[in-house]
């Protein structure tokens, strides 16, 4: 059996094995970069693409008009929308200004790649993205978010739909912003 040290110089026999630990010793005194997630959560970049949000007008009505443009823009086919009709009749219901609202709204986070094309397509800024990134779950069904999971919370001054338009007589008043904010600005509801 051959001697593994055979043919090696004295430096190679004595110094090189010790030098290998130099990397270990140097690293021991460097600043630790390991992130202790989930015990310590780091803030995201302000424009980080996280979970979606369906926004409201300052009176609480929904901004979504059920047009499906977000669904058509999605490259992953992750959005499903069914529109419904608003009505001001005594037995009718109004969820958004204008004719239509998003009656069914789902985002499948098993498919979504958080690219943001859907929010670019939305004509009313109903759909935006939050900084929330904790979207893992232990079953497939819970990763299909329903409208109730995505709707922005009601802020002070907002009223749970269905209810009539409170900020103007026509949807144009909402879209042009020619209304007096009730309780908070529309931008507060979209952040
Ligand atoms: S972020 Fe991209 S993949 Fe996700 S729903 Fe929107 S368009 Fe589809
Ligand atoms: S979120 Fe925007 S693009 Fe999607 S259906 Fe609603 S209004 Fe249309």
mmCIF file with all atom_site columns, C-alpha atoms and ligand atoms in Angstrom:
data_model
loop_
_atom_site.group_PDB
_atom_site.id
_atom_site.type_symbol
_atom_site.label_atom_id
_atom_site.label_alt_id
_atom_site.label_comp_id
_atom_site.label_asym_id
_atom_site.label_entity_id
_atom_site.label_seq_id
_atom_site.pdbx_PDB_ins_code
_atom_site.Cartn_x
_atom_site.Cartn_y
_atom_site.Cartn_z
_atom_site.occupancy
_atom_site.B_iso_or_equiv
_atom_site.pdbx_formal_charge
_atom_site.auth_seq_id
_atom_site.auth_comp_id
_atom_site.auth_asym_id
_atom_site.auth_atom_id
_atom_site.pdbx_PDB_model_num
ATOM   1   C  CA  . UNK A 1 1   ? 0.000   0.000  0.000   1.00 0.00 ? 1   UNK A CA  1
ATOM   2   C  CA  . UNK A 1 2   ? 1.436   3.374  -1.053  1.00 0.00 ? 2   UNK A CA  1
ATOM   3   C  CA  . UNK A 1 3   ? 2.059   6.204  1.423   1.00 0.00 ? 3   UNK A CA  1
ATOM   4   C  CA  . UNK A 1 4   ? -0.260  9.180  0.618   1.00 0.00 ? 4   UNK A CA  1
ATOM   5   C  CA  . UNK A 1 5   ? 2.416   11.646 1.794   1.00 0.00 ? 5   UNK A CA  1
ATOM   6   C  CA  . UNK A 1 6   ? 4.985   10.144 -0.552  1.00 0.00 ? 6   UNK A CA  1
ATOM   7   C  CA  . UNK A 1 7   ? 6.379   12.665 -3.029  1.00 0.00 ? 7   UNK A CA  1
ATOM   8   C  CA  . UNK A 1 8   ? 4.944   15.720 -1.179  1.00 0.00 ? 8   UNK A CA  1
ATOM   9   C  CA  . UNK A 1 9   ? 7.154   18.549 0.004   1.00 0.00 ? 9   UNK A CA  1
ATOM   10  C  CA  . UNK A 1 10  ? 7.361   19.438 3.719   1.00 0.00 ? 10  UNK A CA  1
ATOM   11  C  CA  . UNK A 1 11  ? 5.110   22.492 3.087   1.00 0.00 ? 11  UNK A CA  1
ATOM   12  C  CA  . UNK A 1 12  ? 2.489   20.341 1.391   1.00 0.00 ? 12  UNK A CA  1
ATOM   13  C  CA  . UNK A 1 13  ? 2.584   17.842 4.241   1.00 0.00 ? 13  UNK A CA  1
ATOM   14  C  CA  . UNK A 1 14  ? 2.424   20.297 7.162   1.00 0.00 ? 14  UNK A CA  1
ATOM   15  C  CA  . UNK A 1 15  ? 1.065   23.690 6.041   1.00 0.00 ? 15  UNK A CA  1
ATOM   16  C  CA  . UNK A 1 16  ? -1.540  22.960 3.384   1.00 0.00 ? 16  UNK A CA  1
ATOM   17  C  CA  . UNK A 1 17  ? -3.925  20.986 5.649   1.00 0.00 ? 17  UNK A CA  1
ATOM   18  C  CA  . UNK A 1 18  ? -3.840  23.866 8.174   1.00 0.00 ? 18  UNK A CA  1
ATOM   19  C  CA  . UNK A 1 19  ? -4.264  26.527 5.472   1.00 0.00 ? 19  UNK A CA  1
ATOM   20  C  CA  . UNK A 1 20  ? -7.520  24.895 4.446   1.00 0.00 ? 20  UNK A CA  1
ATOM   21  C  CA  . UNK A 1 21  ? -8.992  25.970 7.782   1.00 0.00 ? 21  UNK A CA  1
ATOM   22  C  CA  . UNK A 1 22  ? -8.098  29.581 7.030   1.00 0.00 ? 22  UNK A CA  1
ATOM   23  C  CA  . UNK A 1 23  ? -11.332 30.005 5.122   1.00 0.00 ? 23  UNK A CA  1
ATOM   24  C  CA  . UNK A 1 24  ? -13.270 28.634 8.090   1.00 0.00 ? 24  UNK A CA  1
ATOM   25  C  CA  . UNK A 1 25  ? -11.548 30.963 10.582  1.00 0.00 ? 25  UNK A CA  1
ATOM   26  C  CA  . UNK A 1 26  ? -11.971 34.040 8.377   1.00 0.00 ? 26  UNK A CA  1
ATOM   27  C  CA  . UNK A 1 27  ? -15.673 33.295 7.898   1.00 0.00 ? 27  UNK A CA  1
ATOM   28  C  CA  . UNK A 1 28  ? -16.238 32.855 11.646  1.00 0.00 ? 28  UNK A CA  1
ATOM   29  C  CA  . UNK A 1 29  ? -15.571 36.566 12.209  1.00 0.00 ? 29  UNK A CA  1
ATOM   30  C  CA  . UNK A 1 30  ? -17.594 37.926 9.286   1.00 0.00 ? 30  UNK A CA  1
ATOM   31  C  CA  . UNK A 1 31  ? -21.062 39.446 9.682   1.00 0.00 ? 31  UNK A CA  1
ATOM   32  C  CA  . UNK A 1 32  ? -23.739 36.735 9.505   1.00 0.00 ? 32  UNK A CA  1
ATOM   33  C  CA  . UNK A 1 33  ? -25.979 37.158 6.450   1.00 0.00 ? 33  UNK A CA  1
ATOM   34  C  CA  . UNK A 1 34  ? -28.393 34.312 7.154   1.00 0.00 ? 34  UNK A CA  1
ATOM   35  C  CA  . UNK A 1 35  ? -31.992 35.558 7.377   1.00 0.00 ? 35  UNK A CA  1
ATOM   36  C  CA  . UNK A 1 36  ? -33.875 34.012 10.292  1.00 0.00 ? 36  UNK A CA  1
ATOM   37  C  CA  . UNK A 1 37  ? -37.144 33.732 8.390   1.00 0.00 ? 37  UNK A CA  1
ATOM   38  C  CA  . UNK A 1 38  ? -39.908 33.216 9.523   1.00 0.00 ? 38  UNK A CA  1
ATOM   39  C  CA  . UNK A 1 39  ? -38.818 34.410 12.994  1.00 0.00 ? 39  UNK A CA  1
ATOM   40  C  CA  . UNK A 1 40  ? -37.460 37.700 11.652  1.00 0.00 ? 40  UNK A CA  1
ATOM   41  C  CA  . UNK A 1 41  ? -39.226 39.127 8.617   1.00 0.00 ? 41  UNK A CA  1
ATOM   42  C  CA  . UNK A 1 42  ? -37.395 41.543 6.363   1.00 0.00 ? 42  UNK A CA  1
ATOM   43  C  CA  . UNK A 1 43  ? -39.429 44.327 4.709   1.00 0.00 ? 43  UNK A CA  1
ATOM   44  C  CA  . UNK A 1 44  ? -39.850 43.972 0.957   1.00 0.00 ? 44  UNK A CA  1
ATOM   45  C  CA  . UNK A 1 45  ? -39.003 46.593 -1.643  1.00 0.00 ? 45  UNK A CA  1
ATOM   46  C  CA  . UNK A 1 46  ? -41.897 49.113 -1.870  1.00 0.00 ? 46  UNK A CA  1
ATOM   47  C  CA  . UNK A 1 47  ? -42.909 47.929 -5.358  1.00 0.00 ? 47  UNK A CA  1
ATOM   48  C  CA  . UNK A 1 48  ? -42.588 44.217 -4.581  1.00 0.00 ? 48  UNK A CA  1
ATOM   49  C  CA  . UNK A 1 49  ? -45.242 42.154 -6.392  1.00 0.00 ? 49  UNK A CA  1
ATOM   50  C  CA  . UNK A 1 50  ? -47.151 40.264 -3.721  1.00 0.00 ? 50  UNK A CA  1
ATOM   51  C  CA  . UNK A 1 51  ? -50.728 39.139 -3.226  1.00 0.00 ? 51  UNK A CA  1
ATOM   52  C  CA  . UNK A 1 52  ? -53.353 41.029 -5.232  1.00 0.00 ? 52  UNK A CA  1
ATOM   53  C  CA  . UNK A 1 53  ? -55.964 43.351 -3.806  1.00 0.00 ? 53  UNK A CA  1
ATOM   54  C  CA  . UNK A 1 54  ? -59.339 44.404 -5.192  1.00 0.00 ? 54  UNK A CA  1
ATOM   55  C  CA  . UNK A 1 55  ? -59.736 48.057 -4.288  1.00 0.00 ? 55  UNK A CA  1
ATOM   56  C  CA  . UNK A 1 56  ? -62.714 50.166 -3.278  1.00 0.00 ? 56  UNK A CA  1
ATOM   57  C  CA  . UNK A 1 57  ? -63.913 53.690 -3.841  1.00 0.00 ? 57  UNK A CA  1
ATOM   58  C  CA  . UNK A 1 58  ? -64.003 55.952 -0.787  1.00 0.00 ? 58  UNK A CA  1
ATOM   59  C  CA  . UNK A 1 59  ? -67.694 55.148 -0.206  1.00 0.00 ? 59  UNK A CA  1
ATOM   60  C  CA  . UNK A 1 60  ? -66.953 51.392 -0.109  1.00 0.00 ? 60  UNK A CA  1
ATOM   61  C  CA  . UNK A 1 61  ? -68.214 50.501 -3.596  1.00 0.00 ? 61  UNK A CA  1
ATOM   62  C  CA  . UNK A 1 62  ? -65.925 48.136 -5.497  1.00 0.00 ? 62  UNK A CA  1
ATOM   63  C  CA  . UNK A 1 63  ? -63.717 49.442 -8.302  1.00 0.00 ? 63  UNK A CA  1
ATOM   64  C  CA  . UNK A 1 64  ? -63.919 46.181 -10.275 1.00 0.00 ? 64  UNK A CA  1
ATOM   65  C  CA  . UNK A 1 65  ? -66.385 46.345 -13.162 1.00 0.00 ? 65  UNK A CA  1
ATOM   66  C  CA  . UNK A 1 66  ? -66.105 42.690 -14.131 1.00 0.00 ? 66  UNK A CA  1
ATOM   67  C  CA  . UNK A 1 67  ? -64.628 43.466 -17.558 1.00 0.00 ? 67  UNK A CA  1
ATOM   68  C  CA  . UNK A 1 68  ? -62.247 40.455 -17.539 1.00 0.00 ? 68  UNK A CA  1
ATOM   69  C  CA  . UNK A 1 69  ? -59.359 42.414 -19.061 1.00 0.00 ? 69  UNK A CA  1
ATOM   70  C  CA  . UNK A 1 70  ? -57.096 41.190 -16.270 1.00 0.00 ? 70  UNK A CA  1
ATOM   71  C  CA  . UNK A 1 71  ? -58.032 37.583 -17.031 1.00 0.00 ? 71  UNK A CA  1
ATOM   72  C  CA  . UNK A 1 72  ? -57.306 38.042 -20.734 1.00 0.00 ? 72  UNK A CA  1
ATOM   73  C  CA  . UNK A 1 73  ? -53.943 39.677 -19.986 1.00 0.00 ? 73  UNK A CA  1
ATOM   74  C  CA  . UNK A 1 74  ? -52.791 36.905 -17.670 1.00 0.00 ? 74  UNK A CA  1
ATOM   75  C  CA  . UNK A 1 75  ? -50.175 34.678 -19.333 1.00 0.00 ? 75  UNK A CA  1
ATOM   76  C  CA  . UNK A 1 76  ? -50.749 31.909 -16.781 1.00 0.00 ? 76  UNK A CA  1
ATOM   77  C  CA  . UNK A 1 77  ? -54.550 31.780 -17.065 1.00 0.00 ? 77  UNK A CA  1
ATOM   78  C  CA  . UNK A 1 78  ? -54.698 32.308 -13.314 1.00 0.00 ? 78  UNK A CA  1
ATOM   79  C  CA  . UNK A 1 79  ? -57.682 34.692 -13.114 1.00 0.00 ? 79  UNK A CA  1
ATOM   80  C  CA  . UNK A 1 80  ? -61.340 33.805 -13.429 1.00 0.00 ? 80  UNK A CA  1
ATOM   81  C  CA  . UNK A 1 81  ? -63.966 36.587 -13.555 1.00 0.00 ? 81  UNK A CA  1
ATOM   82  C  CA  . UNK A 1 82  ? -67.710 36.535 -13.986 1.00 0.00 ? 82  UNK A CA  1
ATOM   83  C  CA  . UNK A 1 83  ? -69.429 39.900 -14.275 1.00 0.00 ? 83  UNK A CA  1
ATOM   84  C  CA  . UNK A 1 84  ? -72.831 40.761 -12.843 1.00 0.00 ? 84  UNK A CA  1
ATOM   85  C  CA  . UNK A 1 85  ? -75.248 43.665 -13.419 1.00 0.00 ? 85  UNK A CA  1
ATOM   86  C  CA  . UNK A 1 86  ? -75.749 46.487 -10.943 1.00 0.00 ? 86  UNK A CA  1
ATOM   87  C  CA  . UNK A 1 87  ? -79.243 47.807 -10.483 1.00 0.00 ? 87  UNK A CA  1
ATOM   88  C  CA  . UNK A 1 88  ? -80.754 50.842 -8.777  1.00 0.00 ? 88  UNK A CA  1
ATOM   89  C  CA  . UNK A 1 89  ? -84.225 49.275 -8.816  1.00 0.00 ? 89  UNK A CA  1
ATOM   90  C  CA  . UNK A 1 90  ? -85.903 48.825 -5.408  1.00 0.00 ? 90  UNK A CA  1
ATOM   91  C  CA  . UNK A 1 91  ? -85.208 45.087 -5.505  1.00 0.00 ? 91  UNK A CA  1
ATOM   92  C  CA  . UNK A 1 92  ? -81.804 45.472 -7.177  1.00 0.00 ? 92  UNK A CA  1
ATOM   93  C  CA  . UNK A 1 93  ? -78.288 45.698 -5.771  1.00 0.00 ? 93  UNK A CA  1
ATOM   94  C  CA  . UNK A 1 94  ? -75.312 47.911 -6.576  1.00 0.00 ? 94  UNK A CA  1
ATOM   95  C  CA  . UNK A 1 95  ? -71.740 46.824 -5.848  1.00 0.00 ? 95  UNK A CA  1
ATOM   96  C  CA  . UNK A 1 96  ? -69.802 49.273 -8.064  1.00 0.00 ? 96  UNK A CA  1
ATOM   97  C  CA  . UNK A 1 97  ? -70.439 52.514 -9.977  1.00 0.00 ? 97  UNK A CA  1
ATOM   98  C  CA  . UNK A 1 98  ? -71.673 51.904 -13.534 1.00 0.00 ? 98  UNK A CA  1
ATOM   99  C  CA  . UNK A 1 99  ? -73.422 48.934 -15.110 1.00 0.00 ? 99  UNK A CA  1
ATOM   100 C  CA  . UNK A 1 100 ? -71.337 45.946 -14.095 1.00 0.00 ? 100 UNK A CA  1
ATOM   101 C  CA  . UNK A 1 101 ? -69.370 44.550 -11.190 1.00 0.00 ? 101 UNK A CA  1
ATOM   102 C  CA  . UNK A 1 102 ? -67.208 41.511 -10.597 1.00 0.00 ? 102 UNK A CA  1
ATOM   103 C  CA  . UNK A 1 103 ? -69.696 38.952 -9.283  1.00 0.00 ? 103 UNK A CA  1
ATOM   104 C  CA  . UNK A 1 104 ? -67.138 36.130 -9.190  1.00 0.00 ? 104 UNK A CA  1
ATOM   105 C  CA  . UNK A 1 105 ? -63.431 36.878 -8.931  1.00 0.00 ? 105 UNK A CA  1
ATOM   106 C  CA  . UNK A 1 106 ? -60.771 34.230 -8.355  1.00 0.00 ? 106 UNK A CA  1
ATOM   107 C  CA  . UNK A 1 107 ? -56.985 34.161 -8.584  1.00 0.00 ? 107 UNK A CA  1
ATOM   108 C  CA  . UNK A 1 108 ? -55.271 30.786 -8.642  1.00 0.00 ? 108 UNK A CA  1
ATOM   109 C  CA  . UNK A 1 109 ? -51.948 31.192 -6.841  1.00 0.00 ? 109 UNK A CA  1
ATOM   110 C  CA  . UNK A 1 110 ? -50.871 27.743 -7.965  1.00 0.00 ? 110 UNK A CA  1
ATOM   111 C  CA  . UNK A 1 111 ? -50.578 29.304 -11.425 1.00 0.00 ? 111 UNK A CA  1
ATOM   112 C  CA  . UNK A 1 112 ? -49.829 32.969 -10.759 1.00 0.00 ? 112 UNK A CA  1
ATOM   113 C  CA  . UNK A 1 113 ? -46.230 34.014 -11.410 1.00 0.00 ? 113 UNK A CA  1
ATOM   114 C  CA  . UNK A 1 114 ? -46.791 37.494 -9.868  1.00 0.00 ? 114 UNK A CA  1
ATOM   115 C  CA  . UNK A 1 115 ? -45.766 39.190 -13.105 1.00 0.00 ? 115 UNK A CA  1
ATOM   116 C  CA  . UNK A 1 116 ? -48.161 42.135 -12.717 1.00 0.00 ? 116 UNK A CA  1
ATOM   117 C  CA  . UNK A 1 117 ? -49.562 42.121 -16.268 1.00 0.00 ? 117 UNK A CA  1
ATOM   118 C  CA  . UNK A 1 118 ? -53.090 41.894 -14.875 1.00 0.00 ? 118 UNK A CA  1
ATOM   119 C  CA  . UNK A 1 119 ? -52.764 45.109 -12.897 1.00 0.00 ? 119 UNK A CA  1
ATOM   120 C  CA  . UNK A 1 120 ? -51.415 46.881 -15.969 1.00 0.00 ? 120 UNK A CA  1
ATOM   121 C  CA  . UNK A 1 121 ? -54.499 45.773 -17.915 1.00 0.00 ? 121 UNK A CA  1
ATOM   122 C  CA  . UNK A 1 122 ? -57.063 46.893 -15.344 1.00 0.00 ? 122 UNK A CA  1
ATOM   123 C  CA  . UNK A 1 123 ? -58.819 50.066 -16.577 1.00 0.00 ? 123 UNK A CA  1
ATOM   124 C  CA  . UNK A 1 124 ? -60.120 51.201 -13.184 1.00 0.00 ? 124 UNK A CA  1
ATOM   125 C  CA  . UNK A 1 125 ? -57.113 50.445 -10.927 1.00 0.00 ? 125 UNK A CA  1
ATOM   126 C  CA  . UNK A 1 126 ? -59.406 47.983 -9.215  1.00 0.00 ? 126 UNK A CA  1
ATOM   127 C  CA  . UNK A 1 127 ? -56.611 45.446 -9.138  1.00 0.00 ? 127 UNK A CA  1
ATOM   128 C  CA  . UNK A 1 128 ? -53.257 46.220 -7.532  1.00 0.00 ? 128 UNK A CA  1
ATOM   129 C  CA  . UNK A 1 129 ? -50.650 44.141 -5.744  1.00 0.00 ? 129 UNK A CA  1
ATOM   130 C  CA  . UNK A 1 130 ? -49.723 44.276 -2.077  1.00 0.00 ? 130 UNK A CA  1
ATOM   131 C  CA  . UNK A 1 131 ? -46.348 43.469 -0.483  1.00 0.00 ? 131 UNK A CA  1
ATOM   132 C  CA  . UNK A 1 132 ? -47.719 40.304 1.114   1.00 0.00 ? 132 UNK A CA  1
ATOM   133 C  CA  . UNK A 1 133 ? -45.631 37.305 0.065   1.00 0.00 ? 133 UNK A CA  1
ATOM   134 C  CA  . UNK A 1 134 ? -46.616 34.553 2.512   1.00 0.00 ? 134 UNK A CA  1
ATOM   135 C  CA  . UNK A 1 135 ? -48.794 32.596 0.118   1.00 0.00 ? 135 UNK A CA  1
ATOM   136 C  CA  . UNK A 1 136 ? -47.743 29.026 0.942   1.00 0.00 ? 136 UNK A CA  1
ATOM   137 C  CA  . UNK A 1 137 ? -50.360 26.519 2.068   1.00 0.00 ? 137 UNK A CA  1
ATOM   138 C  CA  . UNK A 1 138 ? -50.700 22.803 2.575   1.00 0.00 ? 138 UNK A CA  1
ATOM   139 C  CA  . UNK A 1 139 ? -53.532 22.161 0.114   1.00 0.00 ? 139 UNK A CA  1
ATOM   140 C  CA  . UNK A 1 140 ? -54.421 23.234 -3.394  1.00 0.00 ? 140 UNK A CA  1
ATOM   141 C  CA  . UNK A 1 141 ? -57.961 24.482 -2.738  1.00 0.00 ? 141 UNK A CA  1
ATOM   142 C  CA  . UNK A 1 142 ? -56.871 27.223 -0.326  1.00 0.00 ? 142 UNK A CA  1
ATOM   143 C  CA  . UNK A 1 143 ? -54.519 28.671 -2.934  1.00 0.00 ? 143 UNK A CA  1
ATOM   144 C  CA  . UNK A 1 144 ? -57.443 29.686 -5.110  1.00 0.00 ? 144 UNK A CA  1
ATOM   145 C  CA  . UNK A 1 145 ? -58.287 33.063 -3.611  1.00 0.00 ? 145 UNK A CA  1
ATOM   146 C  CA  . UNK A 1 146 ? -61.898 34.183 -3.855  1.00 0.00 ? 146 UNK A CA  1
ATOM   147 C  CA  . UNK A 1 147 ? -63.166 37.744 -4.159  1.00 0.00 ? 147 UNK A CA  1
ATOM   148 C  CA  . UNK A 1 148 ? -63.756 37.828 -0.393  1.00 0.00 ? 148 UNK A CA  1
ATOM   149 C  CA  . UNK A 1 149 ? -60.065 37.019 0.171   1.00 0.00 ? 149 UNK A CA  1
ATOM   150 C  CA  . UNK A 1 150 ? -58.889 39.725 -2.236  1.00 0.00 ? 150 UNK A CA  1
ATOM   151 C  CA  . UNK A 1 151 ? -61.191 42.657 -1.452  1.00 0.00 ? 151 UNK A CA  1
ATOM   152 C  CA  . UNK A 1 152 ? -59.602 45.586 0.372   1.00 0.00 ? 152 UNK A CA  1
ATOM   153 C  CA  . UNK A 1 153 ? -60.860 46.051 3.938   1.00 0.00 ? 153 UNK A CA  1
ATOM   154 C  CA  . UNK A 1 154 ? -63.440 48.717 4.623   1.00 0.00 ? 154 UNK A CA  1
ATOM   155 C  CA  . UNK A 1 155 ? -61.743 51.886 5.848   1.00 0.00 ? 155 UNK A CA  1
ATOM   156 C  CA  . UNK A 1 156 ? -63.433 54.488 8.061   1.00 0.00 ? 156 UNK A CA  1
ATOM   157 C  CA  . UNK A 1 157 ? -66.202 56.197 6.087   1.00 0.00 ? 157 UNK A CA  1
ATOM   158 C  CA  . UNK A 1 158 ? -66.751 53.224 3.811   1.00 0.00 ? 158 UNK A CA  1
ATOM   159 C  CA  . UNK A 1 159 ? -69.977 51.262 3.716   1.00 0.00 ? 159 UNK A CA  1
ATOM   160 C  CA  . UNK A 1 160 ? -70.299 47.561 2.886   1.00 0.00 ? 160 UNK A CA  1
ATOM   161 C  CA  . UNK A 1 161 ? -71.894 47.140 -0.591  1.00 0.00 ? 161 UNK A CA  1
ATOM   162 C  CA  . UNK A 1 162 ? -74.490 46.692 -1.931  1.00 0.00 ? 162 UNK A CA  1
ATOM   163 C  CA  . UNK A 1 163 ? -75.557 50.313 -1.658  1.00 0.00 ? 163 UNK A CA  1
ATOM   164 C  CA  . UNK A 1 164 ? -76.290 53.261 -4.007  1.00 0.00 ? 164 UNK A CA  1
ATOM   165 C  CA  . UNK A 1 165 ? -73.569 55.543 -5.375  1.00 0.00 ? 165 UNK A CA  1
ATOM   166 C  CA  . UNK A 1 166 ? -72.831 57.979 -2.549  1.00 0.00 ? 166 UNK A CA  1
ATOM   167 C  CA  . UNK A 1 167 ? -70.170 60.132 -4.200  1.00 0.00 ? 167 UNK A CA  1
ATOM   168 C  CA  . UNK A 1 168 ? -71.959 61.216 -7.372  1.00 0.00 ? 168 UNK A CA  1
ATOM   169 C  CA  . UNK A 1 169 ? -74.991 60.600 -9.538  1.00 0.00 ? 169 UNK A CA  1
ATOM   170 C  CA  . UNK A 1 170 ? -73.069 58.955 -12.370 1.00 0.00 ? 170 UNK A CA  1
ATOM   171 C  CA  . UNK A 1 171 ? -70.109 56.585 -12.650 1.00 0.00 ? 171 UNK A CA  1
ATOM   172 C  CA  . UNK A 1 172 ? -68.259 59.350 -14.505 1.00 0.00 ? 172 UNK A CA  1
ATOM   173 C  CA  . UNK A 1 173 ? -68.102 61.306 -11.256 1.00 0.00 ? 173 UNK A CA  1
ATOM   174 C  CA  . UNK A 1 174 ? -66.137 58.407 -9.777  1.00 0.00 ? 174 UNK A CA  1
ATOM   175 C  CA  . UNK A 1 175 ? -63.851 57.844 -12.744 1.00 0.00 ? 175 UNK A CA  1
ATOM   176 C  CA  . UNK A 1 176 ? -63.062 61.566 -13.150 1.00 0.00 ? 176 UNK A CA  1
ATOM   177 C  CA  . UNK A 1 177 ? -62.557 61.960 -9.410  1.00 0.00 ? 177 UNK A CA  1
ATOM   178 C  CA  . UNK A 1 178 ? -65.078 64.810 -9.239  1.00 0.00 ? 178 UNK A CA  1
ATOM   179 C  CA  . UNK A 1 179 ? -66.369 63.791 -5.863  1.00 0.00 ? 179 UNK A CA  1
ATOM   180 C  CA  . UNK A 1 180 ? -65.694 64.729 -2.304  1.00 0.00 ? 180 UNK A CA  1
ATOM   181 C  CA  . UNK A 1 181 ? -63.821 61.894 -0.578  1.00 0.00 ? 181 UNK A CA  1
ATOM   182 C  CA  . UNK A 1 182 ? -65.890 60.190 2.115   1.00 0.00 ? 182 UNK A CA  1
ATOM   183 C  CA  . UNK A 1 183 ? -63.702 59.266 5.050   1.00 0.00 ? 183 UNK A CA  1
ATOM   184 C  CA  . UNK A 1 184 ? -60.449 58.799 3.100   1.00 0.00 ? 184 UNK A CA  1
ATOM   185 C  CA  . UNK A 1 185 ? -58.982 59.183 -0.365  1.00 0.00 ? 185 UNK A CA  1
ATOM   186 C  CA  . UNK A 1 186 ? -59.302 56.471 -2.986  1.00 0.00 ? 186 UNK A CA  1
ATOM   187 C  CA  . UNK A 1 187 ? -55.516 56.116 -2.952  1.00 0.00 ? 187 UNK A CA  1
ATOM   188 C  CA  . UNK A 1 188 ? -55.705 55.031 0.704   1.00 0.00 ? 188 UNK A CA  1
ATOM   189 C  CA  . UNK A 1 189 ? -57.878 52.155 -0.386  1.00 0.00 ? 189 UNK A CA  1
ATOM   190 C  CA  . UNK A 1 190 ? -55.461 51.078 -3.088  1.00 0.00 ? 190 UNK A CA  1
ATOM   191 C  CA  . UNK A 1 191 ? -52.209 50.933 -1.181  1.00 0.00 ? 191 UNK A CA  1
HETATM 192 S  S1  . LIG B 2 .   ? -49.596 38.565 -11.689 1.00 0.00 ? 1   LIG B S1  1
HETATM 193 FE FE1 . LIG B 2 .   ? -49.303 37.717 -13.781 1.00 0.00 ? 1   LIG B FE1 1
HETATM 194 S  S2  . LIG B 2 .   ? -49.621 35.510 -13.538 1.00 0.00 ? 1   LIG B S2  1
HETATM 195 FE FE2 . LIG B 2 .   ? -50.446 36.477 -11.689 1.00 0.00 ? 1   LIG B FE2 1
HETATM 196 S  S3  . LIG B 2 .   ? -52.628 36.763 -12.122 1.00 0.00 ? 1   LIG B S3  1
HETATM 197 FE FE3 . LIG B 2 .   ? -51.586 38.664 -12.731 1.00 0.00 ? 1   LIG B FE3 1
HETATM 198 S  S4  . LIG B 2 .   ? -51.112 38.415 -14.926 1.00 0.00 ? 1   LIG B S4  1
HETATM 199 FE FE4 . LIG B 2 .   ? -51.601 36.374 -14.089 1.00 0.00 ? 1   LIG B FE4 1
HETATM 200 S  S1  . LIG B 2 .   ? -59.943 43.708 -11.808 1.00 0.00 ? 2   LIG B S1  1
HETATM 201 FE FE1 . LIG B 2 .   ? -59.914 45.341 -13.371 1.00 0.00 ? 2   LIG B FE1 1
HETATM 202 S  S2  . LIG B 2 .   ? -59.467 44.292 -15.313 1.00 0.00 ? 2   LIG B S2  1
HETATM 203 FE FE2 . LIG B 2 .   ? -60.092 42.716 -13.826 1.00 0.00 ? 2   LIG B FE2 1
HETATM 204 S  S3  . LIG B 2 .   ? -62.298 42.464 -14.172 1.00 0.00 ? 2   LIG B S3  1
HETATM 205 FE FE3 . LIG B 2 .   ? -62.054 43.965 -12.516 1.00 0.00 ? 2   LIG B FE3 1
HETATM 206 S  S4  . LIG B 2 .   ? -62.060 45.978 -13.561 1.00 0.00 ? 2   LIG B S4  1
HETATM 207 FE FE4 . LIG B 2 .   ? -61.703 44.416 -15.147 1.00 0.00 ? 2   LIG B FE4 1
#
